[in-house]
Short mmCIF file of C-alpha atoms and ligand atoms in Angstrom, two decimals:
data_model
loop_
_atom_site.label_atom_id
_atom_site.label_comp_id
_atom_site.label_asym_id
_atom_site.label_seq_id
_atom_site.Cartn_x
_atom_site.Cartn_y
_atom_site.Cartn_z
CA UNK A 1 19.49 4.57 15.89
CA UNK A 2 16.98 6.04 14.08
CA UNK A 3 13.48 4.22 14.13
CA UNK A 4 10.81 4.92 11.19
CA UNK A 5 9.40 1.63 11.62
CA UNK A 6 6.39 3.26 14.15
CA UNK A 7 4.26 0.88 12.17
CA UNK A 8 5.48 -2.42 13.41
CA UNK A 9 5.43 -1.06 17.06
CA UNK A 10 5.98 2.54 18.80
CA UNK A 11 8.39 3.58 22.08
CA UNK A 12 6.75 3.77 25.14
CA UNK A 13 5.92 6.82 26.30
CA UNK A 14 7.96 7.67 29.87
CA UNK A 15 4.90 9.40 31.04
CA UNK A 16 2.52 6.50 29.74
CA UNK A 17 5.66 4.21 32.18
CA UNK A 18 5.10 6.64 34.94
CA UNK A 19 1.47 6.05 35.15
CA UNK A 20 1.77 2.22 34.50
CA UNK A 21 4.17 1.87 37.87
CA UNK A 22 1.97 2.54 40.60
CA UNK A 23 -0.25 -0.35 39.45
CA UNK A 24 3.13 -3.06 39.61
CA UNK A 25 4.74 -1.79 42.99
CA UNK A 26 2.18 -0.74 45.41
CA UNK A 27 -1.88 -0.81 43.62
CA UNK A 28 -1.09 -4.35 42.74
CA UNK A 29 -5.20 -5.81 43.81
CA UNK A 30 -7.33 -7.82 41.55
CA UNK A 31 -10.02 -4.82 40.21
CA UNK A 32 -12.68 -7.58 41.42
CA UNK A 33 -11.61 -8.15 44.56
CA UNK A 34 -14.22 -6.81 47.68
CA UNK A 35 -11.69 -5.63 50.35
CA UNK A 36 -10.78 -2.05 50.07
CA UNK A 37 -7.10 -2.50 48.91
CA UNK A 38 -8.88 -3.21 45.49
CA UNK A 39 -10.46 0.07 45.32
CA UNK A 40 -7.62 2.15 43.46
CA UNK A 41 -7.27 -0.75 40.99
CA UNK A 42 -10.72 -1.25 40.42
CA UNK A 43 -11.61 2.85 40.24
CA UNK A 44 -8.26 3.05 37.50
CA UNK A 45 -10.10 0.36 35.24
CA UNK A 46 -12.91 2.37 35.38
CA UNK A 47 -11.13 6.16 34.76
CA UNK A 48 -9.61 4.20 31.94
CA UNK A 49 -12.88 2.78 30.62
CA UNK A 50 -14.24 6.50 30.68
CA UNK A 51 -10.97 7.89 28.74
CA UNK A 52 -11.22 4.79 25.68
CA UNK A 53 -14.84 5.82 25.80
CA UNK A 54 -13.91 9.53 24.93
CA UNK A 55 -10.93 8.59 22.42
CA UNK A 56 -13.11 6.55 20.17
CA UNK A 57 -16.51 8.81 20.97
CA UNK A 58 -18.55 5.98 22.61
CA UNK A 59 -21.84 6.73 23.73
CA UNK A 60 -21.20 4.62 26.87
CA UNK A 61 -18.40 3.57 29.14
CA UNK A 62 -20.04 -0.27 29.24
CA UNK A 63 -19.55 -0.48 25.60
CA UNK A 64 -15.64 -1.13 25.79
CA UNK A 65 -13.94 -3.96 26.53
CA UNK A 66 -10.12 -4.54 27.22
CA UNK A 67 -8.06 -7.18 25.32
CA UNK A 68 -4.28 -8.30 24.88
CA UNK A 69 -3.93 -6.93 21.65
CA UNK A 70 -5.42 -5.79 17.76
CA UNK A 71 -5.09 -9.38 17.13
CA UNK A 72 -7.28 -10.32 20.01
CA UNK A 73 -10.04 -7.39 19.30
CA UNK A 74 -10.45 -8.79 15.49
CA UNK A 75 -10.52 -12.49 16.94
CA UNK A 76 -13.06 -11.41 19.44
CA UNK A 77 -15.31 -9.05 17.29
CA UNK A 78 -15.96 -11.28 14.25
CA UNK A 79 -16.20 -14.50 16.16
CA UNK A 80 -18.40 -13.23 18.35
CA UNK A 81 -20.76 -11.48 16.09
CA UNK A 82 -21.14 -14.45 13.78
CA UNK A 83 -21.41 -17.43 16.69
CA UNK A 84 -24.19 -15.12 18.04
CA UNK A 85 -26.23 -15.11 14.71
CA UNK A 86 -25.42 -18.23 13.07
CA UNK A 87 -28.04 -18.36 10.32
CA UNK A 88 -26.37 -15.83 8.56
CA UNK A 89 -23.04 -17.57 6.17
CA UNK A 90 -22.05 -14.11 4.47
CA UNK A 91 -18.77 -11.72 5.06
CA UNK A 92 -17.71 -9.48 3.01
CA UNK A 93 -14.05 -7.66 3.87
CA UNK A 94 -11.18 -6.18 1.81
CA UNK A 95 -8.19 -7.56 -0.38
CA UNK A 96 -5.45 -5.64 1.94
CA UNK A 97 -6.51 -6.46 5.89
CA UNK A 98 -3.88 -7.68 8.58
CA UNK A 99 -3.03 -11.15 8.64
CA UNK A 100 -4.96 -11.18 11.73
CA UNK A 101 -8.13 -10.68 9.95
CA UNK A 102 -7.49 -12.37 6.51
CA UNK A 103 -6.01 -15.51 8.40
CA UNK A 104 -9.14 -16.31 10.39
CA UNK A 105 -11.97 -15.27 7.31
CA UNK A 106 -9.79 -18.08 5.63
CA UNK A 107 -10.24 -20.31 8.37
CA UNK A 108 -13.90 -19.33 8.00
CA UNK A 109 -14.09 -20.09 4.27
CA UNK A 110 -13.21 -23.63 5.68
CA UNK A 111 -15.94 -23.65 7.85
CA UNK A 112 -18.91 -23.01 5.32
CA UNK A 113 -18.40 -19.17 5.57
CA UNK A 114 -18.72 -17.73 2.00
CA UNK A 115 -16.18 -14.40 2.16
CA UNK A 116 -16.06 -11.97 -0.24
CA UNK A 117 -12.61 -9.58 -0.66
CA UNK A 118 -12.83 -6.11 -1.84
CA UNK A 119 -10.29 -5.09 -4.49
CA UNK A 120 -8.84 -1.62 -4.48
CA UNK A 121 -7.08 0.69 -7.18
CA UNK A 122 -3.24 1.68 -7.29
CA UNK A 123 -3.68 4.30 -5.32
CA UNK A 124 -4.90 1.58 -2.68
CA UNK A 125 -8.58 3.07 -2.56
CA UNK A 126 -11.26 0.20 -1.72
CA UNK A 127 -13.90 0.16 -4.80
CA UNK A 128 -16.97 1.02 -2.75
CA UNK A 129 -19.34 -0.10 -5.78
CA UNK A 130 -17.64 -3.50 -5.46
CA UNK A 131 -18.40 -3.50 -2.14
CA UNK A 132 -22.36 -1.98 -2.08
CA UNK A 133 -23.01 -4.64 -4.66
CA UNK A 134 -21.97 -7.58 -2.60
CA UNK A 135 -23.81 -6.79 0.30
CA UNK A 136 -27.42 -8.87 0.72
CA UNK A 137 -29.37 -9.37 3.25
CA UNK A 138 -27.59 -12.57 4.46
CA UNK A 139 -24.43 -10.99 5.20
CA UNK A 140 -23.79 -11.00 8.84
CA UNK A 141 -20.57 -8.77 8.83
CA UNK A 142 -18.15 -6.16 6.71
CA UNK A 143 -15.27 -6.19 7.94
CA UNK A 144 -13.04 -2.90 6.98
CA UNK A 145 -9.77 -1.70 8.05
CA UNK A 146 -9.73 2.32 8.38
CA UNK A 147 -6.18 2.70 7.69
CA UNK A 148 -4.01 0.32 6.23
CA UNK A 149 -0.51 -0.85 8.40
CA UNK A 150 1.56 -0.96 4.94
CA UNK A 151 0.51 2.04 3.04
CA UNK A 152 -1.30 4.35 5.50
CA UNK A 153 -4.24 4.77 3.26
CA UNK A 154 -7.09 5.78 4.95
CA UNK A 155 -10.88 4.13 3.71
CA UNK A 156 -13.99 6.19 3.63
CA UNK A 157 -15.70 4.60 7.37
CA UNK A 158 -18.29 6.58 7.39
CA UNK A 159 -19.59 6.18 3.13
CA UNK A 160 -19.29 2.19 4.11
CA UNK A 161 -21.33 2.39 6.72
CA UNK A 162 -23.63 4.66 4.98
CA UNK A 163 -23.81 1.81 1.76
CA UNK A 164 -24.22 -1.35 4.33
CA UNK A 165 -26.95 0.48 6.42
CA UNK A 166 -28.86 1.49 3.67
CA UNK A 167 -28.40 -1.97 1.89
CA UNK A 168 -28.94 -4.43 4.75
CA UNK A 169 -29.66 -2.71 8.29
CA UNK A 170 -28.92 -5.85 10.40
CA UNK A 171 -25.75 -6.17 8.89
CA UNK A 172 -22.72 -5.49 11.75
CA UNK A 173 -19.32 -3.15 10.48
CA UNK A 174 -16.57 -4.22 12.37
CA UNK A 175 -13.43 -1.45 11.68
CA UNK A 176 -9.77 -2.56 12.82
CA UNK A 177 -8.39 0.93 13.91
CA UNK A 178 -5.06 -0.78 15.03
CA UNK A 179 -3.48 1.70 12.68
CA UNK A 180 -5.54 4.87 12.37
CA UNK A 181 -5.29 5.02 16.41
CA UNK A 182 -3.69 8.01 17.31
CA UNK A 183 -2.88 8.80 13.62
CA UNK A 184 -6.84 10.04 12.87
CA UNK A 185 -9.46 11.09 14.95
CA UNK A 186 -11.71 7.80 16.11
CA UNK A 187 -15.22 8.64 16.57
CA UNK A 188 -17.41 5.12 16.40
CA UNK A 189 -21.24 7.21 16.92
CA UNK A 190 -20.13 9.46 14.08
CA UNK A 191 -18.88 6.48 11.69
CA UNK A 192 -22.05 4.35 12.11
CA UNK A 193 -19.90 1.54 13.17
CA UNK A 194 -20.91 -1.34 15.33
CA UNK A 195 -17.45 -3.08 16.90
CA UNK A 196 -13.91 -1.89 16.10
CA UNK A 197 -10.62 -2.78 17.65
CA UNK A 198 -7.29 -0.90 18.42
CA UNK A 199 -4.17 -1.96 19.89
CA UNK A 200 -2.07 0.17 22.54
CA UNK A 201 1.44 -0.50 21.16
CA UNK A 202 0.39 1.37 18.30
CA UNK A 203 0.46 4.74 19.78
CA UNK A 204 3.19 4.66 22.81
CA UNK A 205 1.38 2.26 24.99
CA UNK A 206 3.40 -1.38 25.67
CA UNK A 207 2.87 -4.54 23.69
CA UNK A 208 0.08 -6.27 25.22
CA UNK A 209 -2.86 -4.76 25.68
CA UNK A 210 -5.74 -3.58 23.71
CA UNK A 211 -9.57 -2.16 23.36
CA UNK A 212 -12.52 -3.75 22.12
CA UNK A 213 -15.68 -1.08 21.10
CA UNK A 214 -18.97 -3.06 20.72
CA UNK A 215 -21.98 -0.61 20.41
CA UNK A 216 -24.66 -1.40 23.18
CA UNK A 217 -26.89 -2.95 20.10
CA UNK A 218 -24.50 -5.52 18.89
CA UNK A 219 -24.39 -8.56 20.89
CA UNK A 220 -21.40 -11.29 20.51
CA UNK A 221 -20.74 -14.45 21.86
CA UNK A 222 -17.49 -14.39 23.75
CA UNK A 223 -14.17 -15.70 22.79
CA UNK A 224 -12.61 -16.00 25.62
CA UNK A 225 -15.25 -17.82 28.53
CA UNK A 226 -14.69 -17.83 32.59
CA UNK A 227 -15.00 -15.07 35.11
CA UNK A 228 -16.95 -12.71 34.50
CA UNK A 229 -15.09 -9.49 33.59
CA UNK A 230 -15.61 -7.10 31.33
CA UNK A 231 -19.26 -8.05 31.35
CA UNK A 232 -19.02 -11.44 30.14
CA UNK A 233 -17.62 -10.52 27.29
CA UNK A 234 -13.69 -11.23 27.89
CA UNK A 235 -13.19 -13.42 31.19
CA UNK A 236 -9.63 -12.94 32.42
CA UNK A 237 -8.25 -10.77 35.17
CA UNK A 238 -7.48 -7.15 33.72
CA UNK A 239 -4.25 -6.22 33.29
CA UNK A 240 -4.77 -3.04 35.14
CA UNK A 241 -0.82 -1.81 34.75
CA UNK A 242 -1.00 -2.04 31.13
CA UNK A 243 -4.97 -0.77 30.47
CA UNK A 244 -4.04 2.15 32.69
CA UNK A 245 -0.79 2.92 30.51
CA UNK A 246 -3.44 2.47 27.59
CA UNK A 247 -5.71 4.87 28.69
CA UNK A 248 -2.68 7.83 29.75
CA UNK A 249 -1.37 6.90 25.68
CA UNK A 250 -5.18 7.26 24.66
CA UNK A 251 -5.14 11.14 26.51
CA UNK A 252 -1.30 11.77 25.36
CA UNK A 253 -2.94 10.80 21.53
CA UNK A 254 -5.60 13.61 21.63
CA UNK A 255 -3.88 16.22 22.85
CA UNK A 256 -0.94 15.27 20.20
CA UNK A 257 -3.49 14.97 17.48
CA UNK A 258 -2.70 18.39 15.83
CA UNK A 259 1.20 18.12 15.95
CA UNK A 260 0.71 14.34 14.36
CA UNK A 261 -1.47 15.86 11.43
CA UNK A 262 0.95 18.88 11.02
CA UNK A 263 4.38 18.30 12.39
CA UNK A 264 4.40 14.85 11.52
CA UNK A 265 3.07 15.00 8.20
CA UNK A 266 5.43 17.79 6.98
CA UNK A 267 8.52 15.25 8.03
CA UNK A 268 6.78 12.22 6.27
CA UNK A 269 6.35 14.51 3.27
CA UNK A 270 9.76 16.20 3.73
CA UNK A 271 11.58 12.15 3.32
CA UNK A 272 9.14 11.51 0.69
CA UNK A 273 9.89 14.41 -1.64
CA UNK A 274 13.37 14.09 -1.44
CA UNK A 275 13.31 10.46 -2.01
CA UNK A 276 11.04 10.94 -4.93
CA UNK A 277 13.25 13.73 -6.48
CA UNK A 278 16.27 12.53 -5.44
CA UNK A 279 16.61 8.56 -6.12
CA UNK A 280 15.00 8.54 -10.02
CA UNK A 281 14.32 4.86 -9.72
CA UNK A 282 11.91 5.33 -6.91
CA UNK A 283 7.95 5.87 -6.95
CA UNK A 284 5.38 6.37 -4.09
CA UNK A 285 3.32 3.18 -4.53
CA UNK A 286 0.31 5.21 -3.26
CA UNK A 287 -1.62 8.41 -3.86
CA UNK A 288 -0.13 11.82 -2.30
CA UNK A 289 -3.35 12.26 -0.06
CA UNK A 290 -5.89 10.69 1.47
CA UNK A 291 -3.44 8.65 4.01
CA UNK A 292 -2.41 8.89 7.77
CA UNK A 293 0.30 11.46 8.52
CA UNK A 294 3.57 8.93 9.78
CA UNK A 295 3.48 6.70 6.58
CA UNK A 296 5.13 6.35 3.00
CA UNK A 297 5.30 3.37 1.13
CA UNK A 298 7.90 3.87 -1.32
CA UNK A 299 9.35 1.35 -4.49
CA UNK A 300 12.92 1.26 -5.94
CA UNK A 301 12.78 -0.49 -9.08
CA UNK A 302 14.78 -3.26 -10.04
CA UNK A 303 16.30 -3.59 -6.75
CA UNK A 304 15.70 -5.93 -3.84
CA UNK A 305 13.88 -4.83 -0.51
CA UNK A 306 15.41 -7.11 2.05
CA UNK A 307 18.87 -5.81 0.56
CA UNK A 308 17.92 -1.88 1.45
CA UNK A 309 16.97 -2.66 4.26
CA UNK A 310 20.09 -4.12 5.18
CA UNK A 311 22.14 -1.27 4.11
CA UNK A 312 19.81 1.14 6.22
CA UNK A 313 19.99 -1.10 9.28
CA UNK A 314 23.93 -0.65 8.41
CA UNK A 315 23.51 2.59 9.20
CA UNK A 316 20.99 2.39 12.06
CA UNK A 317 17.82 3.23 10.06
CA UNK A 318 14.76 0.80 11.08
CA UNK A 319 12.10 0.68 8.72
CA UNK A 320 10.25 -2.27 7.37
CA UNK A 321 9.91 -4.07 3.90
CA UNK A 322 6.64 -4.14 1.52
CA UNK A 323 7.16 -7.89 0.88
CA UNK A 324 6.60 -10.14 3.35
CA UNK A 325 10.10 -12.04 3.37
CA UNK A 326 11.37 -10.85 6.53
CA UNK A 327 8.45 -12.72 7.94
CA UNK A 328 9.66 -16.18 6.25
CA UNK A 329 7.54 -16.12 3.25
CA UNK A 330 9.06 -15.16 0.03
CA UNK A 331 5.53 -14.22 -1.22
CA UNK A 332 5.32 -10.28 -2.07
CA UNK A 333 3.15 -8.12 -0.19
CA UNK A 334 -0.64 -9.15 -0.66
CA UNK A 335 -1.36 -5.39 -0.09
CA UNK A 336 1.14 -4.03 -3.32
CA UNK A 337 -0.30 -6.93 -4.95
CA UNK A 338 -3.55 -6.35 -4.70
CA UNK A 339 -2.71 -2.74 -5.89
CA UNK A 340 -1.10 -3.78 -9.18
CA UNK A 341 2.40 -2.19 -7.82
CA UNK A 342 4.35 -3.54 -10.79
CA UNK A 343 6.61 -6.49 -10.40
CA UNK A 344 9.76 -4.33 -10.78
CA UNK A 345 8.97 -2.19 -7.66
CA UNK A 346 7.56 -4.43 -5.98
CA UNK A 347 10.30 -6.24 -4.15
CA UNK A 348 11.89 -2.98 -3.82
CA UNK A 349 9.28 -1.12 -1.66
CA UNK A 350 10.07 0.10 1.83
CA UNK A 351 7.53 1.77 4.05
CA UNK A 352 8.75 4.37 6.05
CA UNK A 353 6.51 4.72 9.71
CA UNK A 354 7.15 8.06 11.49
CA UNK A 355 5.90 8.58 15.25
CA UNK A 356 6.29 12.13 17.35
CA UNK A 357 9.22 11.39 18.53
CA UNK A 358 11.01 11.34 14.69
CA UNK A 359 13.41 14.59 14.62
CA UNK A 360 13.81 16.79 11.66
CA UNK A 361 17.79 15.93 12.63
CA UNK A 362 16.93 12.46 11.59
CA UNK A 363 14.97 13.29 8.70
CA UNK A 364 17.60 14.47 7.42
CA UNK A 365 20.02 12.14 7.90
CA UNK A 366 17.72 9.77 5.81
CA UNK A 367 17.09 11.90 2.93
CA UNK A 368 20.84 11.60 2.69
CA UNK A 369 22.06 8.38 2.89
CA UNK A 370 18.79 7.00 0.61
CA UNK A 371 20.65 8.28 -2.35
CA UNK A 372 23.98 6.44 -1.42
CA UNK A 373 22.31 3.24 -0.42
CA UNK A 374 19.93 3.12 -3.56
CA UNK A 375 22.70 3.95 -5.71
CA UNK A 376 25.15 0.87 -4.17
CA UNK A 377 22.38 -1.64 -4.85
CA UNK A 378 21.69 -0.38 -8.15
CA UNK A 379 25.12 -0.75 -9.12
CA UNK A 380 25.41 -4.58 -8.55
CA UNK A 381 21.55 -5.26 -10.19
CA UNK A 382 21.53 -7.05 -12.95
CA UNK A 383 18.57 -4.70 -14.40
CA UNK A 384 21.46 -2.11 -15.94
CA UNK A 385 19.57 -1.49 -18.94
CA UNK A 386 16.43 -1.70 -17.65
CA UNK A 387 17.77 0.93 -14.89
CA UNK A 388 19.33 3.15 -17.86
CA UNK A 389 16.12 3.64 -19.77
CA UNK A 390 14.28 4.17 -16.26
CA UNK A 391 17.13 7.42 -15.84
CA UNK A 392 16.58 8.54 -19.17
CA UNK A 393 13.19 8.73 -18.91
CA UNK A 394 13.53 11.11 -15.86
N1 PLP B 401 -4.49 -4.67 12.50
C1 PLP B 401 -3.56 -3.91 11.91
C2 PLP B 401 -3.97 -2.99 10.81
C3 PLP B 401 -2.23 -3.98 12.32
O1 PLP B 401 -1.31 -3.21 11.72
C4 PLP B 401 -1.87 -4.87 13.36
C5 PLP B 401 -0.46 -5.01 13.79
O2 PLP B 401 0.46 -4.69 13.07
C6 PLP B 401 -2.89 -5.63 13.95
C7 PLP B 401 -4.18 -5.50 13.50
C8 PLP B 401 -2.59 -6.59 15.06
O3 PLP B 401 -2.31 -5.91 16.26
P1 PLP B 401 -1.57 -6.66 17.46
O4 PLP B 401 -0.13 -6.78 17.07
O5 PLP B 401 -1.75 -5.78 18.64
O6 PLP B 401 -2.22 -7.97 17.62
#
């Protein structure tokens, strides 16, 4: 099996499993419990609050909160900051977010929330002058992703939070790093951002848990009331096992930072060149640079997505489809589509998610059997001319 789909969700780590176990089988105490038995839970929580602290450059331990998930950190951000402010009716966010965040501002557009979403350009770039001129002095949030989950590219954190400071300083930026985590370095004090969210099955942590940054001068209302862990701000019993694995993936992330950026990058760019030179019905739906190392986003004209994909999984390749079929819509990707990916390549793109543990072995292998599977498909689409210009053109 060989898994480039590091997007959806990553292995976990053994070491990240090693450090989880103690936590199930003997440390098993609530962190908030008074009798000693607690302590080793309760100081773990706390290690692990100092190590998310250092992976996303907090100023301050107290300013991160643990979650279930990306999903959860969104929910819990923007909720919060606009239920604690309620006089102000204005967000403003981008064209290409996660379900998880476009879902809810709709559900907020229902409520009397007036949203604005950001366009970008084919090469998946946000228009920033777009953006600086929505901003006013009502608008309570942005809401920006720093790298997007279908096409890796990366937006400018730090020029957006330069724009909404200097248009509207009581304005919050919330940034959903579910997919730059591990991928980027994270650094909230140096970004100017107020609240952003990551998830730890993103980078070799399990399913299940995730962080929640709110700088010490943004206050939210929380989403989830009760106890009072985590401040207030998320009741719930930790899930010590799972923050702790968190926190070992956060470590494992910065010390594997360089070999992401180099060693990762080079097989990313490795697939995609040979794709690209190889397969002459295929384009990169996004610019060469400005994108996280592990990802490609690649079309095949005139040939159907879900239909590749089945051919690769043939062959034990995971990797996931730009359209959103798989996930029972037959709508196209809102991302491509907001992109102006053309309608022929659209239905044909595949993105391609590396991780560290991708070989060169299996690299390989892929650049490989592309051609063959590409060249199948082709050969029963009902595109042939269109396909036979496309080839001469090459
Ligand atoms: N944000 C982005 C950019 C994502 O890619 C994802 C998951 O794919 C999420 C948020 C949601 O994360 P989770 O699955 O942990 O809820």
């Amino acid at each position: 099996m060989i898994y480039l789909d590091n997007n959806a969700t990553t292995k976990v780590d053994e070491r990240v499993l090693d450090a989880m176990m103690p936590y199930f089988k003997e440390e098993y105490a609530n962190p908030s419990s008074m009798y000693n038995f607690s302590k080793k839970a309760s100081n773990a929580l706390k290690e692990a609050r100092g190590v998310l602290k250092d992976f996303l450059n907090a100023k301050d331990e107290k300013e991160i909160i643990f979650t279930s998930c990306g999903s959860e950190s969104a929910n819990t951000a923007i909720k919060g900051v606009l239920n604690y402010n309620k006089s102000k009716k204005h967000i403003i966010t981008t064209k290409v977010e996660h379900p998880c965040v476009l879902n809810l501002y709709q559900t907020l557009e229902k409520q009397g929330y007036k949203v604005d979403y950001i366009g970008v350009n084919s090469n998946g770039d946000l228009d920033l002058e777009q953006l600086e001129a929505a901003i006013t002095p009502d608008t309570a949030l942005v809401s920006v992703m720093w790298a997007n989950n279908e096409t890796g590219v990366i937006f400018p954190i730090k020029k957006i939070s330069e724009i909404i400071k200097s248009k509207s300083p009581d304005t919050k930026f919330f940034v959903d790093a579910v997919q730059a985590a591990g991928k980027i370095p994270l650094d909230v004090q140096g970004n100017g951002i107020d609240l952003l969210g990551i998830s730890g099955h993103k980078f070799h942590a399990p399913k299940g848990v995730g962080a929640l940054y709110i700088n010490s001068k943004t206050l939210i209302t929380p989403l989830i009331v009760g106890g009072h862990q985590e401040r207030g701000k998320r009741a719930g019993t930790e899930n010590v096992p799972y923050i702790v694995g968190m926190s070992k993936a956060a470590e494992l992330a910065t010390d594997g930072l360089k070999y992401e950026l180099t060693e990762v990058k080079r097989l990313r760019d490795k697939l995609e060149k040979n794709i690209l030179k190889n397969i002459y019905n295929s384009r990169l739906n996004t610019g060469v640079s400005n994108r996280v190392p592990n990802t490609t986003n690649i079309g095949f004209e005139y040939v159907e997505g879900e239909l590749i994909l089945l051919h690769m999984s043939d062959l034990g390749i995971c990797a996931s489809s730009g359209s959103a079929c798989t996930s029972g819509s037959l709508e196209p990707s809102h991302v491509l589509r907001a992109m102006n990916v053309p309608f022929t390549a659209i239905h044909g793109s595949i993105r391609f998610s590396l991780s560290r543990f991708t070989t060169e072995k299996e690299i390989d292998y892929v650049c490989e059997k592309m051609p063959e599977i590409i060249e199948k498909i082709t050969a029963i689409s009902p595109y042939q001319e269109e396909l036979a210009a496309l080839k001469a053109h090459k």
